[in-house]
XYZ file of C-alpha atoms in Angstrom:
580
model
C -22.871 -31.172 3.895
C -24.727 -33.424 6.500
C -23.796 -33.823 10.176
C -24.796 -36.925 12.151
C -24.040 -38.386 15.449
C -23.697 -41.766 17.187
C -22.877 -42.729 20.643
C -21.096 -45.844 19.821
C -18.213 -46.790 22.202
C -14.813 -45.627 21.433
C -11.991 -48.222 21.487
C -9.273 -45.401 21.676
C -9.356 -42.126 23.559
C -10.291 -38.931 21.724
C -7.169 -37.059 20.365
C -9.081 -33.768 20.138
C -11.096 -31.673 22.497
C -14.372 -30.077 21.303
C -16.315 -27.383 23.207
C -20.117 -27.269 23.256
C -20.369 -23.965 21.476
C -17.695 -24.126 18.603
C -18.133 -24.518 15.035
C -14.896 -25.135 13.181
C -13.104 -28.163 14.944
C -15.783 -30.539 13.834
C -15.809 -29.298 10.212
C -12.304 -28.521 9.831
C -10.852 -31.782 11.319
C -13.283 -33.804 9.452
C -12.670 -32.092 6.232
C -8.870 -32.553 6.693
C -8.999 -36.169 7.396
C -11.731 -37.035 4.905
C -9.226 -36.701 2.046
C -7.486 -39.849 3.520
C -9.993 -42.113 5.138
C -13.530 -42.512 4.287
C -16.347 -44.591 2.804
C -17.977 -43.573 -0.543
C -21.619 -44.137 -1.364
C -21.549 -45.124 -5.027
C -25.007 -44.935 -6.754
C -26.228 -48.335 -7.855
C -26.732 -47.338 -11.493
C -23.425 -45.753 -12.472
C -19.966 -46.930 -13.012
C -17.211 -44.315 -12.606
C -14.140 -44.140 -14.847
C -11.270 -41.775 -13.758
C -8.145 -40.993 -15.585
C -5.718 -38.198 -15.871
C -3.514 -37.953 -19.072
C -0.601 -38.489 -19.662
C -0.935 -41.295 -16.875
C -1.761 -44.823 -17.979
C -3.807 -45.490 -14.886
C -7.661 -45.896 -15.296
C -9.677 -46.270 -12.163
C -12.986 -47.986 -12.358
C -15.528 -47.976 -9.473
C -18.968 -49.212 -9.152
C -21.427 -50.492 -6.440
C -23.111 -53.815 -7.296
C -26.313 -54.746 -5.454
C -28.102 -58.022 -6.275
C -30.781 -59.090 -3.758
C -31.138 -62.705 -5.317
C -27.154 -63.298 -5.003
C -27.175 -61.500 -1.473
C -24.465 -59.175 -2.759
C -24.046 -55.380 -1.917
C -20.483 -54.344 -2.486
C -18.456 -51.541 -3.920
C -15.806 -52.582 -6.300
C -12.765 -50.596 -7.297
C -10.257 -51.426 -10.028
C -7.035 -49.858 -11.256
C -6.444 -50.763 -14.969
C -4.301 -49.547 -17.873
C -5.687 -47.328 -20.581
C -3.962 -49.424 -23.216
C -5.532 -52.498 -21.958
C -8.205 -54.300 -23.853
C -11.809 -54.052 -22.421
C -12.023 -57.953 -22.370
C -9.138 -58.071 -19.939
C -10.818 -55.689 -17.525
C -14.162 -57.432 -17.708
C -12.570 -60.842 -16.773
C -11.134 -59.248 -13.572
C -14.389 -57.776 -12.810
C -16.118 -61.059 -13.198
C -13.457 -62.706 -11.165
C -13.769 -60.247 -8.281
C -17.630 -60.699 -8.183
C -17.212 -64.411 -8.259
C -14.685 -64.020 -5.355
C -17.156 -62.214 -3.380
C -19.712 -64.974 -4.108
C -17.432 -67.714 -3.026
C -16.601 -66.054 0.269
C -20.550 -65.980 0.935
C -20.773 -69.592 -0.358
C -17.842 -70.870 1.928
C -19.507 -69.126 5.190
C -22.918 -71.098 4.387
C -21.319 -74.442 3.792
C -21.079 -77.067 6.357
C -17.525 -78.168 7.526
C -18.279 -81.795 6.484
C -19.725 -80.976 3.099
C -17.463 -82.264 0.315
C -19.244 -80.178 -2.422
C -16.926 -78.354 -4.620
C -17.061 -74.699 -3.908
C -17.319 -73.893 -7.629
C -20.681 -75.617 -7.673
C -21.914 -73.048 -5.128
C -21.555 -70.322 -7.799
C -25.236 -69.150 -8.550
C -26.470 -69.977 -12.024
C -27.308 -66.362 -12.486
C -23.659 -65.555 -12.827
C -22.486 -68.650 -14.605
C -25.006 -68.181 -17.374
C -25.137 -64.446 -17.267
C -22.753 -61.959 -19.065
C -20.646 -58.986 -18.125
C -20.404 -56.708 -21.209
C -18.952 -53.112 -21.825
C -21.196 -51.622 -24.645
C -21.736 -48.495 -26.749
C -25.480 -48.717 -27.483
C -25.691 -52.242 -28.678
C -22.071 -52.610 -29.782
C -19.919 -54.829 -27.809
C -16.454 -53.287 -27.169
C -14.355 -56.329 -25.666
C -11.695 -56.058 -28.412
C -11.128 -52.231 -28.059
C -8.758 -50.515 -25.804
C -9.921 -47.975 -23.213
C -7.905 -45.325 -25.092
C -9.902 -45.944 -28.117
C -13.172 -46.003 -26.480
C -12.777 -42.830 -24.391
C -11.439 -41.084 -27.609
C -14.913 -41.248 -28.987
C -18.246 -39.978 -27.630
C -19.033 -41.530 -24.139
C -22.812 -40.492 -23.943
C -23.971 -43.988 -24.812
C -21.414 -46.151 -23.009
C -22.630 -48.417 -20.358
C -21.463 -51.525 -18.376
C -23.792 -54.632 -18.190
C -23.593 -57.069 -15.447
C -26.213 -59.832 -15.733
C -29.445 -58.002 -16.074
C -28.253 -54.718 -14.825
C -26.899 -51.719 -16.833
C -24.529 -49.294 -15.418
C -24.172 -45.779 -16.987
C -20.560 -44.920 -17.637
C -19.509 -41.671 -15.848
C -16.226 -40.099 -16.920
C -13.969 -37.837 -14.442
C -16.659 -36.773 -12.142
C -15.401 -35.493 -8.687
C -14.163 -38.175 -6.621
C -12.933 -38.474 -2.942
C -9.490 -40.078 -2.427
C -9.197 -43.786 -1.887
C -9.822 -45.408 1.559
C -12.253 -47.582 3.627
C -14.391 -47.051 6.657
C -16.653 -49.501 8.325
C -20.260 -48.682 8.162
C -22.116 -47.768 11.489
C -25.935 -47.694 11.745
C -28.289 -45.801 13.911
C -26.851 -42.328 13.164
C -28.933 -39.277 14.202
C -29.251 -36.323 11.805
C -28.060 -33.112 13.559
C -27.274 -30.508 10.939
C -26.549 -29.437 7.501
C -24.171 -26.883 5.937
C -20.530 -25.980 6.093
C -20.265 -25.612 9.792
C -21.887 -27.261 12.849
C -22.271 -25.920 16.406
C -21.923 -28.771 18.818
C -24.206 -28.449 21.849
C -24.515 -30.291 25.214
C -26.688 -33.051 23.821
C -23.686 -33.905 21.551
C -21.344 -34.774 24.440
C -20.401 -38.377 24.432
C -21.327 -38.832 20.760
C -19.198 -39.327 17.745
C -19.858 -37.003 14.753
C -20.151 -37.939 11.121
C -19.548 -35.747 8.174
C -21.294 -36.680 4.941
C -19.969 -34.751 1.991
C -20.886 -34.833 -1.761
C -17.961 -33.455 -3.898
C -18.742 -31.305 -6.795
C -17.212 -29.026 -9.288
C -17.966 -25.635 -10.881
C -19.589 -27.492 -13.834
C -22.303 -28.948 -11.524
C -21.032 -32.312 -11.707
C -21.256 -34.341 -8.474
C -19.469 -37.497 -7.448
C -20.527 -40.165 -4.824
C -20.945 -39.078 -1.290
C -17.965 -39.518 1.349
C -18.305 -40.084 4.901
C -15.902 -39.387 7.896
C -16.324 -40.232 11.455
C -14.529 -37.961 14.173
C -11.677 -39.683 15.835
C -13.002 -39.262 19.271
C -16.433 -38.281 21.105
C -17.413 -34.812 21.578
C -16.306 -33.685 25.065
C -17.593 -31.196 27.333
C -16.228 -27.682 26.953
C -14.788 -25.080 29.726
C -18.127 -23.701 30.377
C -18.576 -19.928 30.024
C -15.524 -18.014 28.969
C -14.871 -14.398 29.890
C -14.850 -13.302 26.254
C -18.558 -14.165 26.216
C -19.173 -11.403 28.812
C -17.595 -9.111 26.420
C -19.900 -10.226 23.698
C -22.699 -8.622 25.614
C -21.234 -5.397 24.168
C -21.161 -6.531 20.523
C -24.507 -8.393 20.020
C -25.158 -6.416 16.816
C -23.242 -5.545 13.814
C -22.780 -1.752 13.188
C -24.251 0.079 10.345
C -23.846 3.478 8.709
C -20.844 5.566 9.535
C -19.670 3.262 12.360
C -17.580 0.275 12.256
C -15.965 -2.064 14.788
C -12.175 -2.735 14.943
C -10.684 -5.612 16.479
C -6.980 -6.279 17.144
C -5.800 -9.470 18.698
C -2.573 -11.520 18.970
C -3.976 -15.145 18.913
C -0.773 -16.852 20.000
C 0.542 -18.940 17.193
C 0.912 -22.821 17.374
C 4.559 -22.399 16.757
C 5.023 -20.770 20.280
C 2.187 -22.482 22.317
C 2.647 -26.165 21.622
C 6.194 -27.029 22.432
C 8.020 -28.517 25.438
C 9.540 -25.161 26.207
C 6.143 -23.492 26.292
C 4.619 -26.273 28.301
C 7.204 -26.203 30.924
C 8.678 -22.663 30.812
C 6.380 -20.137 29.189
C 3.064 -21.468 30.217
C 3.501 -24.155 32.843
C 0.238 -23.298 34.610
C -1.890 -24.076 31.490
C -3.035 -27.843 30.921
C -1.094 -29.244 27.887
C -4.465 -29.989 26.223
C -5.503 -26.387 26.405
C -2.282 -25.363 24.566
C -3.073 -27.518 21.694
C -4.305 -25.717 18.387
C -7.321 -28.040 18.092
C -8.521 -26.691 21.505
C -7.454 -23.094 21.280
C -8.665 -22.445 17.791
C -12.132 -23.288 18.706
C -12.240 -20.595 21.411
C -10.478 -18.092 19.354
C -12.943 -18.447 16.398
C -15.975 -18.351 18.771
C -14.384 -15.215 20.513
C -13.706 -13.413 17.162
C -17.038 -14.231 15.566
C -18.897 -12.891 18.618
C -17.415 -9.396 18.262
C -19.362 -8.897 15.106
C -16.629 -6.785 13.933
C -16.009 -5.134 10.541
C -12.060 -4.960 10.551
C -10.225 -7.652 12.176
C -6.345 -7.440 12.660
C -4.685 -10.514 13.977
C -1.276 -11.212 14.898
C 0.710 -14.578 15.378
C -1.596 -16.131 12.752
C -0.343 -19.653 11.737
C -0.434 -20.176 7.990
C -2.514 -23.386 8.419
C -4.912 -21.795 10.832
C -5.394 -18.791 8.268
C -5.930 -21.174 5.284
C -7.955 -24.040 6.837
C -9.904 -22.402 9.890
C -10.151 -18.493 9.688
C -10.746 -18.194 5.878
C -13.366 -20.971 5.507
C -15.264 -19.568 8.737
C -14.982 -15.829 8.028
C -15.213 -15.797 4.091
C -18.462 -17.811 3.985
C -21.486 -15.941 2.520
C -22.884 -15.326 5.820
C -19.855 -13.659 7.532
C -18.740 -11.986 4.214
C -15.236 -11.296 5.257
C -12.038 -11.376 3.148
C -8.788 -12.272 4.540
C -5.390 -11.010 3.655
C -2.126 -12.722 5.125
C 1.265 -11.360 5.358
C 3.838 -13.964 6.489
C 6.832 -13.190 8.722
C 9.831 -14.048 6.502
C 10.189 -17.817 6.237
C 8.409 -18.201 9.611
C 5.241 -20.386 9.608
C 3.078 -17.275 11.194
C 2.406 -13.765 10.401
C -0.175 -11.056 10.551
C -3.611 -11.134 8.874
C -6.386 -8.535 8.202
C -10.076 -9.427 7.586
C -12.487 -6.925 6.379
C -16.198 -7.134 5.934
C -17.044 -7.043 2.236
C -20.544 -5.732 2.903
C -19.069 -2.654 4.516
C -15.812 -2.028 2.596
C -14.315 -2.374 -0.829
C -10.687 -3.308 -1.108
C -8.695 -0.758 -3.042
C -5.052 -1.819 -2.259
C -2.963 -4.089 -0.136
C 0.731 -4.119 0.537
C 3.015 -6.114 2.991
C 6.746 -6.036 3.389
C 9.467 -7.248 5.524
C 11.147 -4.108 7.206
C 14.485 -5.878 7.799
C 14.778 -6.979 4.123
C 13.749 -3.574 2.682
C 15.303 -1.048 4.902
C 18.367 -0.963 2.595
C 16.451 -0.430 -0.701
C 13.456 1.567 0.164
C 14.124 5.332 -0.761
C 11.923 6.740 2.111
C 14.117 4.830 4.618
C 17.433 6.108 3.363
C 18.221 9.040 5.818
C 17.329 6.749 8.773
C 19.215 3.903 7.405
C 22.598 5.791 7.095
C 22.262 6.753 10.848
C 21.631 3.131 11.811
C 24.722 1.928 9.717
C 26.897 3.975 12.245
C 26.523 1.087 14.633
C 27.174 -2.263 12.872
C 25.735 -4.425 15.374
C 22.550 -2.560 15.391
C 22.397 -2.397 11.601
C 22.997 -6.303 11.500
C 20.360 -6.950 14.261
C 17.594 -4.887 12.657
C 18.133 -6.322 9.114
C 18.047 -9.884 10.637
C 14.492 -9.460 12.008
C 11.505 -10.738 10.136
C 9.156 -8.100 11.213
C 6.367 -7.392 8.732
C 4.202 -4.455 8.266
C 0.669 -5.068 6.430
C -1.208 -2.176 4.856
C -4.710 -2.439 3.734
C -6.619 0.423 1.878
C -10.294 0.177 2.353
C -13.076 2.363 0.876
C -16.528 2.533 2.793
C -19.248 1.065 0.630
C -21.710 3.841 1.089
C -19.486 6.876 0.502
C -16.090 8.207 -0.707
C -14.277 7.859 2.614
C -11.226 5.668 2.963
C -9.311 3.724 5.818
C -5.622 3.036 5.706
C -5.351 0.016 8.067
C -1.797 -0.836 9.351
C -1.114 -4.100 11.137
C 2.096 -5.313 12.534
C 3.800 -7.432 15.185
C 7.017 -5.887 16.496
C 10.265 -7.650 17.741
C 9.659 -9.149 21.175
C 13.181 -9.199 22.942
C 13.318 -7.387 26.407
C 16.571 -5.538 25.538
C 15.134 -4.254 22.124
C 13.323 -1.045 22.896
C 15.516 0.565 20.461
C 14.815 -2.033 17.573
C 11.104 -1.687 18.141
C 11.337 2.058 18.178
C 13.190 2.062 14.800
C 10.777 -0.538 13.413
C 7.828 1.714 14.338
C 9.646 4.821 13.025
C 10.322 3.082 9.645
C 6.820 1.945 9.575
C 5.432 5.445 10.109
C 7.850 6.824 7.368
C 6.260 4.329 4.982
C 2.656 5.158 5.900
C 3.368 8.856 5.746
C 4.858 8.337 2.255
C 1.903 6.148 1.055
C -0.608 8.416 2.662
C 0.694 11.581 0.613
C 0.752 9.559 -2.561
C -2.853 8.267 -1.848
C -4.299 11.897 -1.247
C -3.247 12.659 -4.992
C -4.190 9.360 -6.442
C -7.654 9.131 -4.978
C -8.406 12.698 -5.954
C -10.065 13.489 -2.715
C -12.157 16.693 -2.162
C -10.987 16.829 1.461
C -8.029 15.136 3.051
C -10.286 14.072 5.860
C -11.906 11.569 3.662
C -8.686 9.386 4.365
C -8.019 8.324 7.896
C -5.223 5.931 9.255
C -5.562 3.133 11.852
C -2.428 1.367 13.026
C -3.163 -1.642 15.136
C -1.060 -4.673 16.454
C 1.201 -6.049 19.097
C 3.770 -3.561 19.535
C 5.563 -5.310 22.428
C 5.884 -1.744 23.934
C 4.451 -0.454 27.127
C 3.049 3.204 27.122
C 6.081 4.604 28.985
C 8.244 3.792 25.910
C 8.979 5.677 22.797
C 6.492 3.932 20.448
C 3.579 5.273 22.381
C 5.169 8.900 22.755
C 5.797 8.906 19.043
C 2.332 8.045 18.112
C 0.503 10.272 20.587
C 2.830 13.168 20.981
C 4.437 13.079 17.468
C 8.012 13.186 18.484
C 10.742 11.193 20.275
C 14.086 13.043 21.013
C 17.663 11.660 20.510
C 18.062 11.490 24.387
C 15.105 9.213 24.999
C 15.888 6.130 27.175
C 14.814 3.574 24.598
C 17.939 4.350 22.414
C 20.111 2.827 25.116
C 18.082 -0.306 25.792
C 21.246 -2.318 24.679
C 24.592 -0.328 25.208
C 26.331 -2.117 22.294
C 23.648 -1.033 19.918
C 23.129 2.407 21.339
C 22.152 4.972 18.592
C 23.325 8.558 19.012
C 21.755 11.660 17.674
C 18.594 10.151 16.230
C 15.220 11.626 16.792
C 11.948 10.544 15.239
C 8.760 12.349 14.329
C 5.414 11.675 12.656
C 2.902 14.253 11.210
C -0.302 12.633 12.222
C -2.528 13.346 15.322
C -3.123 9.791 16.750
C -4.557 8.340 19.884
C -4.999 4.997 21.344
C -8.729 3.807 20.907
C -8.722 1.563 24.007
C -6.315 3.895 26.057
C -3.647 2.249 28.047
C -5.290 -0.711 29.838
C -3.456 -2.218 32.792
C -2.937 -5.498 30.718
C -3.222 -6.647 27.199
C -0.629 -9.532 27.820
C -0.919 -11.611 31.161
C 1.334 -14.452 31.783
C 3.005 -15.705 35.272
C 6.320 -13.872 34.476
C 5.187 -10.800 32.732
C 2.072 -8.788 32.439
C 1.573 -5.195 30.748
C -0.070 -3.291 28.088
C 1.598 -4.152 24.731
C -1.146 -3.956 22.157
C -2.865 -0.812 20.767
C -5.342 0.231 18.093
C -3.980 3.742 17.130
C -6.396 5.925 15.234
C -6.125 9.371 13.545
C -7.939 11.382 16.150
C -8.673 14.569 14.023
C -10.725 12.526 11.657
C -11.978 9.577 13.652
C -13.735 9.279 16.932
C -14.361 6.357 19.350
C -17.932 5.514 20.029
C -17.389 2.503 22.340
C -14.659 0.504 23.824
C -15.496 -3.055 24.897
C -14.308 -3.637 28.586
C -11.315 -5.882 28.783
C -11.409 -8.803 31.229
C -11.091 -7.965 34.876
C -7.951 -8.880 36.921
C -9.694 -11.646 38.634
C -10.644 -13.265 35.422
C -7.097 -13.158 34.190
C -5.884 -14.608 37.425
C -8.616 -17.224 37.676
C -6.356 -19.820 36.307
C -3.051 -18.206 37.459
C -2.579 -16.519 34.064
C -3.329 -16.819 30.415
C -3.532 -18.805 28.201
C -5.847 -21.095 30.106
C -8.912 -23.429 29.464
C -10.954 -20.305 29.050
C -8.411 -17.910 27.349
C -7.025 -19.022 24.108
C -4.037 -16.664 23.986
C -1.559 -14.977 26.226
C -3.037 -11.683 24.925
C -6.527 -10.183 25.094
C -8.488 -8.663 22.120
C -8.771 -5.100 21.900
C -12.323 -4.044 20.417
C -13.397 -0.528 19.604
C -16.197 1.176 17.723
C -15.256 4.026 15.598
C -16.804 6.412 13.056
C -15.587 9.436 10.874
C -15.994 12.790 12.628
C -17.372 14.815 9.717
C -19.543 12.121 8.062
């Protein structure tokens, strides 16, 4: 891919906002649009035939350049496979004549009574337009018959020029874009980092389509809808990048957990007027926020990334292309929340880890049918309203079993985003308790399946947005191993109170980043809701990347803002196995 820029004047205002340091918006926005609006550059020596059985349509495209006739134009035709070649050639000749007549009329004086047909160049009048196989003329044959035979020696002859026939090579979708001259070449590759020098310029992507067979079609071009605009300047996460300049090696790896704020919840009238009224509307748009998110995530140089509130389109069209390229070498796994358009995603560095197994399931849908849940489910059913509410939730648990490349040590990485409602401490505690029951069951089975010499070769990490402050039951269950039946969370909603239920889990777990003052910060609520829990008897923390200071979070009242792309902040920690 080629990137070029031009400072031609815009007739419409830009519909997207780019920053001076991002990579994905330019490539991603252009790639999406290029399938619909573009200009192709057909080589001058080929004619492209495209068809797809059982369709009757046959698409013919070629570029005809003739300096003597002062003609340089791309011609596109849609014919029928059952049509005789002679009929198609008649149409081709007619279209070429039409273009020449246009030029002739432009050059003709108003008072000139000469018939325009007399203006047709002798070269075309006397010349021939033929479709041949070698020296054999094929006018009386249909395209079906011709294409059923070998196509190696097929060519289209227009006057004295031969066009090689190329069948079903990669081709961009149809469209048209005016040519613009004086473009400056500014980069090659799948991504392009905009810079200060690009501000005020349009960007053009030049893409050559190809397939796995090494075939390439004509290049396609796409110009950005608007000019590159200045970004927000230095963002607070760039200060955090000072602690993550290098990737880790050996037994150490870097873990990131981050709720990136789904577009589903950010770009709506309610979010603009109620949730985040302090944030400029343009800074809530996905095209703006995703650039900051990707720049931030990339700068952490992580080995494992657990994300929450990931839009499916952002996962597929932005995060995967960016992180799964050869240089970054990540592999992404997505777990959707029911029928919702967002979910949780885990990315792991394929240079550091091998994927052994991945699972994801909806807790509410599986609570009734999962054997390990049966005892707790029986107790939940004693309160009908509680049972209905927890089953209606789309909360998803994602589990990823990774093996370190250099040794027989394994990580079981859990990722989730628990129910958000203020009166649902009991729901969240139950969701978490069910998750830990499932993890414990999977852990016991893995110890046997992996045939480990020592159980310390397998360690658990559980990260996510738990929507639970440190004083609530989730943090207690994880760090102390037990929550009694008299704990206050069970009565967060009196109508759904659960009596006589206690929870426990057998693992020694701690929070890698401790209990920071804020991991979520809006104008109406700010608290610690996100954690990276790790198995503390097997893993140890080497570094915690400092979180943004209070004054940074408050610099634009709250977050999200022009410099914070989410209402949460990322947790970043370096860990290692203790006995390795």
